[in-house]
Amino acid sequence: MGKANYCIKCTVDKCRYHCNDESYCSLAKIVVGERRQSGNDECCTDCESFCHK
């Protein structure tokens, strides 16, 4: 795990890139994608950079 990227807030502690002592991602950038074509609701998007610990 790298340093916290204070530009990417994250609370998903099951992700390999989550900074355990802080609620931030350690990646330099992430990919966000749509789960469905409608994409009109925030629950229709995912962090595609997620990697399970």
XYZ file of C-alpha atoms in Angstrom, residues 7-44:
38
model
C -7.731 13.844 -3.700
C -9.494 10.444 -3.566
C -11.660 9.956 -0.474
C -12.553 6.283 0.099
C -14.220 4.326 2.893
C -13.983 0.835 1.332
C -11.592 -0.850 3.748
C -11.816 -4.191 1.904
C -9.891 -2.719 -1.038
C -6.161 -3.371 -1.382
C -5.561 0.331 -2.121
C -7.416 1.702 0.924
C -5.204 3.485 3.452
C -6.123 1.697 6.663
C -5.338 4.558 9.019
C -7.113 7.147 6.840
C -10.246 7.125 4.660
C -8.393 7.687 1.386
C -7.231 5.696 -1.618
C -3.512 5.191 -2.226
C -3.758 5.112 -6.043
C -2.681 8.113 -8.120
C -5.903 7.805 -10.148
C -8.958 5.556 -10.282
C -11.398 4.411 -12.958
C -15.131 4.939 -12.332
C -17.569 3.075 -14.557
C -21.301 2.562 -15.006
C -22.876 -0.695 -13.915
C -25.890 -0.124 -16.176
C -26.548 2.092 -19.167
C -29.027 4.291 -17.256
C -26.345 5.700 -14.933
C -28.918 8.111 -13.483
C -28.367 6.981 -9.928
C -25.189 6.969 -7.857
C -25.730 3.287 -7.046
C -25.234 2.560 -10.782
